[in-house]
Short mmCIF file of C-alpha atoms and ligand atoms in Angstrom, two decimals:
data_model
loop_
_atom_site.label_atom_id
_atom_site.label_comp_id
_atom_site.label_asym_id
_atom_site.label_seq_id
_atom_site.Cartn_x
_atom_site.Cartn_y
_atom_site.Cartn_z
CA UNK A 821 142.61 -49.75 -99.61
CA UNK A 822 144.18 -46.56 -97.63
CA UNK A 823 143.03 -48.01 -94.30
CA UNK A 824 145.42 -51.47 -95.41
CA UNK A 825 148.07 -48.81 -96.67
CA UNK A 826 147.83 -47.58 -93.54
CA UNK A 827 148.35 -50.73 -91.53
CA UNK A 828 151.05 -52.16 -93.87
CA UNK A 829 153.04 -48.85 -92.88
CA UNK A 830 152.70 -48.95 -89.22
CA UNK A 831 153.41 -52.96 -89.22
CA UNK A 832 156.79 -52.02 -91.48
CA UNK A 833 158.07 -49.21 -88.91
CA UNK A 834 157.21 -51.94 -85.83
CA UNK A 835 159.77 -54.07 -87.49
CA UNK A 836 162.19 -51.20 -88.46
CA UNK A 837 161.86 -50.45 -84.39
CA UNK A 838 162.49 -53.82 -83.16
CA UNK A 839 164.97 -54.59 -85.53
CA UNK A 840 167.08 -51.51 -84.29
CA UNK A 841 166.24 -52.49 -80.53
CA UNK A 842 167.63 -56.12 -81.60
CA UNK A 843 170.69 -53.83 -83.09
CA UNK A 844 171.11 -52.25 -79.48
CA UNK A 845 171.00 -55.26 -77.20
CA UNK A 846 173.16 -57.16 -79.60
CA UNK A 847 175.60 -54.02 -78.92
CA UNK A 848 175.29 -53.78 -75.45
CA UNK A 849 175.98 -57.73 -75.60
CA UNK A 850 179.02 -56.91 -77.53
CA UNK A 851 180.23 -53.81 -74.96
CA UNK A 852 179.87 -55.77 -72.06
CA UNK A 853 181.90 -58.95 -73.42
CA UNK A 854 184.55 -57.06 -74.43
CA UNK A 855 184.83 -55.52 -70.82
CA UNK A 856 185.13 -58.69 -69.68
CA UNK A 857 187.75 -59.79 -72.10
CA UNK A 858 189.48 -57.12 -70.75
CA UNK A 859 189.02 -57.24 -67.57
CA UNK A 860 190.33 -61.13 -67.90
CA UNK A 861 193.17 -59.65 -69.94
CA UNK A 862 194.16 -56.99 -67.10
CA UNK A 863 193.83 -59.80 -64.56
CA UNK A 864 196.58 -62.11 -66.82
CA UNK A 865 198.86 -58.85 -67.17
CA UNK A 866 198.91 -57.78 -63.67
CA UNK A 867 199.39 -61.55 -62.38
CA UNK A 868 202.90 -62.14 -64.49
CA UNK A 869 204.57 -59.68 -62.73
CA UNK A 870 203.29 -60.39 -59.67
CA UNK A 871 204.54 -64.34 -59.88
CA UNK A 872 207.92 -62.84 -60.88
CA UNK A 873 208.17 -60.89 -57.74
CA UNK A 874 207.18 -63.47 -55.59
CA UNK A 875 209.72 -66.09 -56.78
CA UNK A 876 212.47 -63.39 -56.77
CA UNK A 877 211.19 -62.56 -53.25
CA UNK A 878 211.61 -66.82 -52.36
CA UNK A 879 215.37 -66.20 -54.21
CA UNK A 880 216.51 -63.46 -52.03
CA UNK A 881 214.85 -64.90 -48.76
CA UNK A 882 216.74 -68.03 -49.45
CA UNK A 883 219.75 -66.23 -50.50
CA UNK A 884 219.91 -64.50 -47.39
CA UNK A 885 219.51 -67.79 -45.34
CA UNK A 886 222.43 -69.50 -47.11
CA UNK A 887 224.60 -65.59 -46.67
CA UNK A 888 224.58 -66.46 -50.74
CA UNK A 889 226.70 -63.78 -53.11
CA UNK A 890 225.98 -60.50 -53.54
CA UNK A 891 224.91 -61.47 -57.34
CA UNK A 892 222.41 -63.81 -56.56
CA UNK A 893 221.10 -60.49 -54.35
CA UNK A 894 221.51 -58.36 -57.21
CA UNK A 895 219.64 -60.52 -59.32
CA UNK A 896 216.61 -60.75 -57.38
CA UNK A 897 216.27 -57.11 -56.40
CA UNK A 898 216.92 -56.46 -60.63
CA UNK A 899 213.40 -58.35 -61.13
CA UNK A 900 211.85 -56.90 -58.51
CA UNK A 901 212.50 -53.63 -59.79
CA UNK A 902 211.99 -54.53 -63.12
CA UNK A 903 208.73 -56.01 -62.42
CA UNK A 904 207.71 -52.89 -60.03
CA UNK A 905 208.25 -50.39 -62.91
CA UNK A 906 206.47 -52.46 -65.52
CA UNK A 907 203.45 -52.61 -62.80
CA UNK A 908 203.55 -49.34 -62.27
CA UNK A 909 203.27 -48.41 -65.78
CA UNK A 910 200.29 -50.74 -66.22
CA UNK A 911 198.52 -48.86 -63.42
CA UNK A 912 199.43 -45.43 -64.54
CA UNK A 913 197.81 -45.91 -68.12
CA UNK A 914 194.84 -47.71 -66.35
CA UNK A 915 194.61 -44.32 -64.44
CA UNK A 916 195.25 -41.92 -67.24
CA UNK A 917 192.69 -43.59 -69.66
CA UNK A 918 190.08 -43.49 -66.37
CA UNK A 919 191.04 -39.69 -65.55
CA UNK A 920 190.70 -38.84 -69.43
CA UNK A 921 187.17 -40.52 -69.67
CA UNK A 922 186.16 -38.59 -66.80
CA UNK A 923 187.19 -35.41 -68.09
CA UNK A 924 189.42 -35.16 -64.97
CA UNK A 925 192.69 -34.57 -66.98
CA UNK A 926 193.85 -30.84 -67.01
CA UNK A 927 196.41 -29.93 -69.66
CA UNK A 928 199.41 -28.08 -69.13
CA UNK A 929 199.02 -25.91 -72.12
CA UNK A 930 202.17 -23.82 -73.53
CA UNK A 931 204.10 -23.25 -76.67
CA UNK A 932 205.77 -25.66 -77.30
CA UNK A 933 208.41 -26.88 -80.24
CA UNK A 934 207.79 -29.97 -82.18
CA UNK A 935 211.32 -30.93 -82.09
CA UNK A 936 211.18 -30.95 -78.50
CA UNK A 937 208.78 -33.24 -78.25
CA UNK A 938 210.21 -35.62 -80.58
CA UNK A 939 213.83 -35.28 -78.85
CA UNK A 940 212.14 -35.94 -75.65
CA UNK A 941 210.22 -39.01 -76.99
CA UNK A 942 213.41 -40.13 -78.58
CA UNK A 943 215.05 -39.78 -75.00
CA UNK A 944 212.78 -42.16 -73.31
CA UNK A 945 212.00 -44.78 -76.14
CA UNK A 946 215.91 -44.86 -77.29
CA UNK A 947 217.22 -47.44 -74.81
CA UNK A 948 214.55 -50.00 -76.12
CA UNK A 949 215.36 -49.27 -79.90
CA UNK A 950 219.16 -49.79 -78.51
CA UNK A 951 218.42 -52.79 -76.81
CA UNK A 952 216.90 -54.46 -79.87
CA UNK A 953 219.67 -53.03 -81.98
CA UNK A 954 217.40 -51.33 -84.50
CA UNK A 955 218.28 -48.66 -86.23
CA UNK A 956 216.69 -45.35 -86.25
CA UNK A 957 216.22 -42.12 -88.55
CA UNK A 958 215.41 -38.75 -87.48
CA UNK A 959 213.76 -36.37 -89.45
CA UNK A 960 212.97 -32.88 -87.86
CA UNK A 961 211.72 -29.86 -89.09
CA UNK A 962 214.30 -26.84 -90.05
CA UNK A 963 211.93 -24.06 -89.15
CA UNK A 964 210.19 -23.58 -85.99
CA UNK A 965 207.08 -25.54 -85.58
CA UNK A 966 204.87 -24.88 -82.61
CA UNK A 967 201.66 -26.30 -80.93
CA UNK A 968 200.33 -25.09 -77.88
CA UNK A 969 199.68 -27.97 -75.68
CA UNK A 970 201.08 -29.98 -72.82
CA UNK A 971 204.74 -30.81 -73.22
CA UNK A 972 204.70 -33.88 -71.08
CA UNK A 973 201.60 -35.32 -72.20
CA UNK A 974 202.47 -34.89 -75.86
CA UNK A 975 205.95 -36.70 -75.23
CA UNK A 976 203.97 -39.17 -73.97
CA UNK A 977 201.97 -39.83 -76.90
CA UNK A 978 205.20 -39.88 -78.89
CA UNK A 979 207.38 -42.10 -77.08
CA UNK A 980 204.52 -44.48 -77.02
CA UNK A 981 204.61 -44.55 -80.96
CA UNK A 982 208.06 -45.23 -80.73
CA UNK A 983 208.10 -48.08 -77.89
CA UNK A 984 205.45 -49.79 -79.91
CA UNK A 985 207.56 -49.08 -83.54
CA UNK A 986 210.03 -50.68 -81.44
CA UNK A 987 208.34 -53.42 -79.46
CA UNK A 988 206.69 -55.03 -82.69
CA UNK A 989 209.41 -54.61 -85.15
CA UNK A 990 211.73 -57.28 -85.11
CA UNK A 991 215.32 -56.54 -83.70
CA UNK A 992 217.92 -55.33 -86.13
CA UNK A 993 214.63 -53.74 -87.85
CA UNK A 994 214.23 -50.20 -88.99
CA UNK A 995 212.10 -47.33 -87.49
CA UNK A 996 211.84 -43.50 -88.82
CA UNK A 997 210.52 -40.55 -86.50
CA UNK A 998 209.97 -37.22 -88.37
CA UNK A 999 208.27 -34.22 -87.33
CA UNK A 1000 207.32 -30.97 -89.59
CA UNK A 1001 204.55 -28.96 -91.08
CA UNK A 1002 202.25 -29.71 -93.75
CA UNK A 1003 199.43 -28.07 -95.01
CA UNK A 1004 198.90 -25.60 -92.42
CA UNK A 1005 198.92 -28.53 -90.08
CA UNK A 1006 201.61 -30.17 -87.49
CA UNK A 1007 202.60 -33.62 -87.96
CA UNK A 1008 204.43 -36.16 -86.49
CA UNK A 1009 204.91 -39.35 -88.34
CA UNK A 1010 206.63 -42.84 -86.87
CA UNK A 1011 206.84 -45.66 -89.11
CA UNK A 1012 208.67 -49.07 -88.68
CA UNK A 1013 209.05 -52.25 -90.93
CA UNK A 1014 208.08 -54.48 -88.41
CA UNK A 1015 205.15 -57.10 -88.10
CA UNK A 1016 202.25 -54.65 -89.57
CA UNK A 1017 198.70 -54.48 -88.69
CA UNK A 1018 196.61 -57.02 -89.75
CA UNK A 1019 193.67 -55.88 -91.91
CA UNK A 1020 190.82 -56.60 -89.27
CA UNK A 1021 193.00 -55.08 -86.43
CA UNK A 1022 193.89 -51.85 -88.09
CA UNK A 1023 190.24 -50.21 -87.45
CA UNK A 1024 190.52 -51.24 -83.91
CA UNK A 1025 193.96 -50.43 -82.55
CA UNK A 1026 192.67 -47.14 -80.73
CA UNK A 1027 190.15 -49.09 -78.79
CA UNK A 1028 191.25 -50.64 -75.49
CA UNK A 1029 188.12 -52.67 -75.65
CA UNK A 1030 187.28 -53.67 -78.83
CA UNK A 1031 191.31 -54.74 -79.69
CA UNK A 1032 190.64 -57.83 -76.73
CA UNK A 1033 187.79 -58.74 -79.63
CA UNK A 1034 189.96 -59.19 -82.50
CA UNK A 1035 192.27 -61.81 -82.09
CA UNK A 1036 195.71 -59.93 -81.86
CA UNK A 1037 198.66 -61.08 -80.30
CA UNK A 1038 199.73 -60.19 -76.65
CA UNK A 1039 203.07 -62.00 -76.62
CA UNK A 1040 204.63 -58.31 -75.90
CA UNK A 1041 202.80 -57.85 -73.20
CA UNK A 1042 200.40 -55.27 -72.64
CA UNK A 1043 196.88 -53.92 -72.28
CA UNK A 1044 196.31 -52.03 -75.47
CA UNK A 1045 196.05 -49.19 -73.14
CA UNK A 1046 199.06 -47.26 -75.23
CA UNK A 1047 197.10 -46.56 -78.27
CA UNK A 1048 193.58 -45.72 -76.57
CA UNK A 1049 196.12 -43.02 -74.67
CA UNK A 1050 197.48 -41.62 -78.00
CA UNK A 1051 194.50 -41.01 -79.33
CA UNK A 1052 192.83 -39.71 -76.51
CA UNK A 1053 195.48 -37.42 -75.69
CA UNK A 1054 195.66 -36.08 -79.32
CA UNK A 1055 191.75 -35.37 -79.12
CA UNK A 1056 192.59 -33.04 -76.22
CA UNK A 1057 194.94 -31.49 -78.46
CA UNK A 1058 192.20 -31.19 -81.07
CA UNK A 1059 194.45 -33.13 -83.27
CA UNK A 1060 194.22 -36.82 -85.02
CA UNK A 1061 195.86 -40.18 -85.47
CA UNK A 1062 196.17 -42.55 -87.96
CA UNK A 1063 197.30 -45.61 -88.23
CA UNK A 1064 198.20 -47.62 -91.52
CA UNK A 1065 199.85 -51.02 -92.64
CA UNK A 1066 200.44 -52.40 -95.74
CA UNK A 1067 199.63 -55.54 -93.85
CA UNK A 1068 201.35 -58.55 -92.13
CA UNK A 1069 204.71 -58.25 -91.76
CA UNK A 1070 205.31 -54.90 -93.91
CA UNK A 1071 205.49 -52.55 -91.32
CA UNK A 1072 203.17 -49.73 -89.86
CA UNK A 1073 202.67 -46.26 -90.12
CA UNK A 1074 201.24 -43.57 -87.18
CA UNK A 1075 200.82 -40.12 -88.19
CA UNK A 1076 199.44 -37.61 -85.44
CA UNK A 1077 198.19 -34.29 -86.93
CA UNK A 1078 197.86 -31.24 -84.74
CA UNK A 1079 196.93 -27.55 -85.15
CA UNK A 1080 199.65 -25.19 -85.55
CA UNK A 1081 199.85 -22.76 -82.93
CA UNK A 1082 198.46 -19.46 -84.92
CA UNK A 1083 200.43 -15.74 -84.52
CA UNK A 1084 197.34 -14.90 -82.21
CA UNK A 1085 197.85 -17.57 -79.47
CA UNK A 1086 201.51 -16.73 -79.52
CA UNK A 1087 202.57 -16.27 -75.67
CA UNK A 1088 202.71 -12.48 -75.84
CA UNK A 1089 199.21 -12.03 -77.24
CA UNK A 1090 197.95 -14.70 -74.80
CA UNK A 1091 199.35 -12.26 -71.97
CA UNK A 1092 197.83 -9.16 -73.51
CA UNK A 1093 194.31 -10.52 -74.34
CA UNK A 1094 194.52 -11.37 -70.20
CA UNK A 1095 194.98 -8.26 -69.20
P1 LIG B 1166 199.78 -52.85 -76.39
O1 LIG B 1166 201.28 -52.65 -76.82
O2 LIG B 1166 199.86 -52.55 -74.54
O3 LIG B 1166 199.17 -53.98 -77.05
P2 LIG B 1166 198.56 -50.72 -77.65
O4 LIG B 1166 197.74 -49.49 -77.39
O5 LIG B 1166 200.00 -49.77 -77.84
O6 LIG B 1166 198.63 -51.60 -76.46
O7 LIG B 1166 198.66 -51.18 -78.90
C1 LIG B 1166 197.73 -52.13 -79.57
C2 LIG B 1166 198.06 -53.21 -80.80
O8 LIG B 1166 198.19 -52.52 -82.05
C3 LIG B 1166 199.24 -53.81 -79.94
O9 LIG B 1166 198.82 -54.93 -79.02
C4 LIG B 1166 199.83 -54.40 -81.63
O10 LIG B 1166 198.98 -55.46 -81.96
C5 LIG B 1166 199.14 -53.55 -82.77
N1 LIG B 1166 200.09 -52.40 -82.84
C6 LIG B 1166 200.43 -50.78 -82.11
N2 LIG B 1166 201.75 -50.35 -82.66
C7 LIG B 1166 201.97 -50.88 -83.62
C8 LIG B 1166 203.12 -51.02 -83.98
N3 LIG B 1166 204.49 -50.22 -84.89
N4 LIG B 1166 203.50 -52.38 -85.38
C9 LIG B 1166 202.68 -53.33 -85.15
N5 LIG B 1166 201.59 -53.33 -84.74
C10 LIG B 1166 201.22 -52.48 -83.91
#
């Protein structure tokens, strides 16, 4: 009958709503689990450098008491310096993510050449690439290609990608970086022939909380904030970033696309518009 039909419809709807509620609860549970995992990871990441600093301090005191040669003092001081740098990088990344999430990061926008960004990023990443004896190919655009963006932040984006390419590629491996214009968009591409990214992790590499969930190798250390920042900073510039990999051991490829500065937004026009 009609009434039975209506009752049936209603019960269907209630079931649908229940299912939806259950899904949401599961999502919330997973999110909170991910955050817990992230906090645990954060604890580990902070503890390692602290332990190293604590050992070095002990050795330094001992060396002082024994009036040991300078080499032993240098050894301890080097460790402390290196570990403090590592800690400050972690803390800066954490603060950056927090600031971006709260919308508290202001971009200093200006017209900047994409080649200049790549060169700046190479300056930062080259010591690691050299240390790991990796070969490096650089393909820059012949024509001027300008983006309206924050030079420091965009350099941070590309240097994070280059540092990762080096970190996750064996010694003696190969890294390439290219930049130019493609289909009316600016692009920067970083490829390596390193360990590649597992198909399971690939969709989550940019998500700091999801990463903790998927089994990933943290032997290289790190909080998984690098790519989170890359994505957020690129999006603040109205750009996109994609990761791809042929799979484990077959290298990775990261491509950033950014809007090309249009004629209308060149600095001259801008001042004219501001008048
Ligand atoms: P972190 O390096 O601190 O773990 P990132 O956010 O920079 O954090 O990277 C997240 C994860 O993505 C890494 O732990 C690693 O598993 C993977 N990854 C990033 N870049 C590469 C790359 N070039 N090759 C292989 N894996 C990568």
